[in-house]
């Protein structure tokens, strides 16, 4: 994957109806700063609305999660193949809410990411430590396991999002030192696993006021944004900040 590009990805979680998704997309311009890839992860039920409001706008999108099988008797699940048919190029895998609330393991993460790659989708794989793990100096051990078990057998066509669990939705952003140290570790580790250059995004309470300092860090290739991606104004501001960082 190219690490010369920068990414700004919106994780809408379980927010925005199709109507709200269409309204959001109507606020997006046709083009974004060069070298900035803009991504939207709507809820599955609003994916078609995002897809159909894309017109000629240069953003990409994908599911926040999907099932391993693409069709069959799996009541209530979502198919990566259908997401692809709707124009998705991406899928978010292993978000901490999937791991903690829905019991997803590194094994599931790997299986879903492999399936995505098999279908030609790009997995954005989320990793991160809890507060307890950080406070007991286990951050790097946790990340090592998540990377070693989550990435086996994958090609380099993926993106990693480092999201410390304690920074998600809390307003408590990781310090620039913490981010730089972890991102450098992730880049080194993915390389030692035999992968090519992998973009590493930061996520966890990213807002227009803390984004400029973070995007200046050499190891930060962009952001995965929850809360601040719901309002087109703050999302566009983040895109602008990342565009100016080059
Ligand atoms: P947040 O969420 O920006 O609201 O902290 C980030 C995420 O969960 O991806």
Coordinates of C-alpha atoms and ligand atoms in Angstrom, one line a residue:
X1 CA 0.0 0.0 0.0
X2 CA 1.1 3.5 -0.7
X3 CA 2.4 5.4 2.4
X4 CA 2.8 8.6 0.4
X5 CA -1.0 9.0 0.6
X6 CA -2.7 10.2 3.8
X7 CA -6.1 8.8 4.9
X8 CA -9.1 10.4 6.7
X9 CA -11.6 7.7 7.5
X10 CA -15.0 8.3 9.1
X11 CA -16.3 5.5 11.3
X12 CA -20.0 6.4 11.8
X13 CA -20.7 3.3 14.0
X14 CA -24.4 2.9 14.6
X15 CA -25.2 6.4 13.5
X16 CA -26.8 8.0 10.5
X17 CA -29.9 6.8 8.7
X18 CA -29.9 6.6 4.9
X19 CA -31.4 10.0 4.8
X20 CA -28.8 11.5 7.2
X21 CA -26.1 9.7 5.2
X22 CA -27.3 11.3 2.0
X23 CA -27.4 14.7 3.6
X24 CA -23.9 14.3 4.9
X25 CA -22.6 13.3 1.5
X26 CA -24.2 16.3 -0.1
X27 CA -21.9 18.5 1.9
X28 CA -18.8 16.8 0.6
X29 CA -16.9 18.4 -2.4
X30 CA -16.2 16.5 -5.6
X31 CA -12.5 16.5 -5.0
X32 CA -10.3 16.5 -1.9
X33 CA -6.7 17.7 -1.5
X34 CA -4.4 15.7 -3.6
X35 CA -2.8 12.7 -1.8
X36 CA -5.7 12.6 0.8
X37 CA -7.9 9.5 0.5
X38 CA -11.3 10.1 2.1
X39 CA -13.2 7.0 3.4
X40 CA -16.6 6.5 5.0
X41 CA -17.7 3.5 7.0
X42 CA -21.4 3.9 7.4
X43 CA -23.6 1.4 9.2
X44 CA -24.5 -1.5 6.8
X45 CA -28.1 -0.3 6.3
X46 CA -26.9 3.1 5.1
X47 CA -24.2 1.7 2.8
X48 CA -26.4 1.9 -0.3
X49 CA -27.4 5.5 0.5
X50 CA -23.7 6.4 0.7
X51 CA -23.0 4.5 -2.5
X52 CA -25.8 6.2 -4.4
X53 CA -24.9 9.7 -3.2
X54 CA -21.3 9.4 -4.3
X55 CA -22.0 10.7 -7.9
X56 CA -18.6 11.8 -9.1
X57 CA -17.3 12.6 -5.6
X58 CA -13.9 11.1 -4.9
X59 CA -14.4 9.4 -1.7
X60 CA -14.4 5.6 -1.0
X61 CA -16.4 3.6 1.5
X62 CA -17.0 0.2 3.1
X63 CA -18.6 -1.8 5.8
X64 CA -17.7 -1.6 9.5
X65 CA -17.9 -5.4 9.8
X66 CA -19.1 -8.3 7.8
X67 CA -19.6 -12.0 7.9
X68 CA -17.0 -14.5 6.7
X69 CA -19.3 -16.1 4.2
X70 CA -20.6 -14.1 1.4
X71 CA -24.0 -15.8 1.1
X72 CA -26.1 -18.6 2.5
X73 CA -28.1 -19.3 5.6
X74 CA -26.6 -16.8 8.0
X75 CA -29.6 -14.8 9.3
X76 CA -28.8 -11.2 10.2
X77 CA -25.3 -11.1 8.8
X78 CA -23.8 -8.8 6.1
X79 CA -21.9 -9.9 3.0
X80 CA -18.7 -8.4 1.8
X81 CA -19.6 -9.4 -1.7
X82 CA -22.7 -7.4 -1.6
X83 CA -20.8 -4.4 -0.2
X84 CA -18.4 -4.8 -3.1
X85 CA -21.3 -4.9 -5.6
X86 CA -22.4 -1.5 -4.1
X87 CA -19.0 -0.1 -4.8
X88 CA -17.2 -0.7 -1.5
X89 CA -13.4 -0.9 -1.7
X90 CA -12.8 -1.2 2.0
X91 CA -13.8 -3.0 5.2
X92 CA -13.1 -2.1 8.8
X93 CA -12.0 -5.1 10.7
X94 CA -11.4 -5.7 14.4
X95 CA -12.6 -2.4 15.8
X96 CA -12.3 -2.4 19.6
X97 CA -16.1 -2.3 19.9
X98 CA -16.3 -5.5 17.8
X99 CA -13.7 -7.1 20.0
X100 CA -15.1 -6.1 23.4
X101 CA -18.8 -6.0 22.8
X102 CA -19.1 -8.8 20.3
X103 CA -16.2 -11.1 21.3
X104 CA -14.2 -10.9 18.1
X105 CA -10.7 -12.5 18.5
X106 CA -7.5 -12.0 16.5
X107 CA -8.4 -15.2 14.8
X108 CA -11.7 -13.7 13.6
X109 CA -9.9 -10.5 12.5
X110 CA -7.5 -12.5 10.4
X111 CA -10.2 -14.6 8.8
X112 CA -12.2 -11.6 7.9
X113 CA -9.2 -9.7 6.6
X114 CA -8.2 -12.7 4.5
X115 CA -11.7 -13.0 3.0
X116 CA -11.7 -9.2 2.3
X117 CA -8.4 -9.5 0.4
X118 CA -9.6 -12.5 -1.5
X119 CA -12.5 -10.5 -2.7
X120 CA -10.3 -7.5 -3.6
X121 CA -11.4 -5.3 -0.7
X122 CA -8.8 -3.5 1.5
X123 CA -9.1 -4.4 5.2
X124 CA -8.4 -1.6 7.7
X125 CA -7.4 -3.5 10.7
X126 CA -7.9 -1.9 14.1
X127 CA -5.6 -2.7 17.0
X128 CA -5.0 -1.1 20.4
X129 CA -4.5 -1.7 24.1
X130 CA -6.9 -1.0 27.0
X131 CA -6.1 1.4 29.8
X132 CA -5.3 -1.4 32.2
X133 CA -2.9 -3.0 29.7
X134 CA -1.1 0.4 29.2
X135 CA -0.9 1.0 32.9
X136 CA 0.6 -2.4 33.5
X137 CA 3.2 -1.8 30.7
X138 CA 1.7 -4.4 28.4
X139 CA 1.0 -2.2 25.4
X140 CA 3.7 -3.6 23.2
X141 CA 3.0 -7.2 24.1
X142 CA -0.7 -6.7 23.3
X143 CA 0.0 -5.1 20.0
X144 CA 2.5 -7.7 19.1
X145 CA 0.0 -10.5 19.7
X146 CA -2.7 -8.6 17.7
X147 CA -0.3 -8.1 14.8
X148 CA 1.2 -11.6 14.8
X149 CA -2.1 -13.4 15.1
X150 CA -4.2 -11.0 13.1
X151 CA -1.9 -10.6 10.0
X152 CA -0.7 -14.1 9.3
X153 CA -1.0 -14.9 5.6
X154 CA -2.3 -11.5 4.6
X155 CA -0.8 -9.6 1.7
X156 CA 0.5 -6.0 2.1
X157 CA -2.8 -4.6 0.7
X158 CA -4.0 -3.4 4.1
X159 CA -4.1 -0.5 6.5
X160 CA -3.6 -0.6 10.2
X161 CA -5.5 1.8 12.5
X162 CA -3.9 2.1 16.0
X163 CA -6.7 3.0 18.3
X164 CA -5.9 2.9 22.0
X165 CA -9.2 1.7 23.6
X166 CA -8.9 4.3 26.4
X167 CA -8.9 7.1 23.8
X168 CA -12.0 6.0 21.8
X169 CA -14.9 8.2 22.5
X170 CA -13.4 9.5 25.7
X171 CA -12.0 12.8 24.7
X172 CA -8.7 11.6 25.9
X173 CA -6.3 11.5 23.0
X174 CA -3.0 9.7 23.1
X175 CA 0.0 12.0 23.4
X176 CA 2.2 12.7 20.3
X177 CA 5.0 10.7 22.0
X178 CA 2.8 7.7 22.6
X179 CA 1.5 7.8 19.1
X180 CA 4.9 8.2 17.5
X181 CA 6.4 5.3 19.6
X182 CA 3.5 2.9 18.9
X183 CA 3.3 3.7 15.1
X184 CA 7.1 3.3 14.8
X185 CA 6.7 -0.1 16.5
X186 CA 3.8 -1.2 14.2
X187 CA 5.8 -0.3 11.1
X188 CA 8.8 -2.2 12.3
X189 CA 6.7 -5.2 13.3
X190 CA 4.8 -5.4 10.1
X191 CA 8.1 -5.2 8.2
X192 CA 9.5 -8.1 10.3
X193 CA 6.4 -10.1 9.5
X194 CA 7.4 -9.8 5.8
X195 CA 4.9 -7.2 4.8
X196 CA 5.7 -4.2 2.6
X197 CA 5.0 -0.6 3.6
X198 CA 1.7 -0.4 5.6
X199 CA 0.0 2.9 6.2
X200 CA -0.7 3.3 10.0
X201 CA -3.6 5.6 11.0
X202 CA -4.3 6.9 14.5
X203 CA -7.8 6.8 16.0
X204 CA -9.2 7.8 19.3
X205 CA -10.8 11.2 20.0
X206 CA -9.2 12.9 17.0
X207 CA -10.6 16.4 16.6
X208 CA -9.7 19.4 14.6
X209 CA -7.8 20.9 17.6
X210 CA -5.5 17.9 18.2
X211 CA -5.2 16.7 14.6
X212 CA -2.5 19.2 13.4
X213 CA 0.1 18.0 16.0
X214 CA -0.6 14.3 15.3
X215 CA -0.5 14.5 11.5
X216 CA 2.9 16.2 11.7
X217 CA 4.3 13.0 13.2
X218 CA 6.3 11.1 10.5
X219 CA 4.8 7.8 11.4
X220 CA 1.1 8.9 11.2
X221 CA -0.5 8.3 7.8
X222 CA -3.9 9.6 8.7
X223 CA -6.8 9.2 11.0
X224 CA -9.8 6.9 11.8
X225 CA -12.4 9.3 13.2
X226 CA -15.6 8.5 15.1
X227 CA -17.3 11.4 16.9
X228 CA -15.8 14.2 14.8
X229 CA -16.7 12.4 11.6
X230 CA -20.5 12.8 12.2
X231 CA -20.6 16.5 11.5
X232 CA -19.5 17.4 7.9
X233 CA -18.0 20.6 9.2
X234 CA -15.5 19.0 11.5
X235 CA -14.9 16.1 9.1
X236 CA -14.1 18.5 6.3
X237 CA -11.8 20.5 8.6
X238 CA -9.9 17.3 9.4
X239 CA -9.5 16.6 5.7
X240 CA -8.2 20.1 5.2
X241 CA -5.7 19.8 8.1
X242 CA -4.4 16.5 6.7
X243 CA -4.2 18.0 3.2
X244 CA -2.1 20.9 4.5
X245 CA 0.3 18.6 6.4
X246 CA 2.1 17.4 3.3
Ligands
LIG1 P1 -13.7 8.5 18.3 O1 -13.9 7.1 17.7 O2 -13.1 9.4 17.3 O3 -15.1 9.0 18.7 O4 -12.9 8.4 19.6 C1 -12.8 6.5 17.0 C2 -13.2 5.1 16.6 O5 -13.8 4.4 17.4 O6 -12.9 4.7 15.5

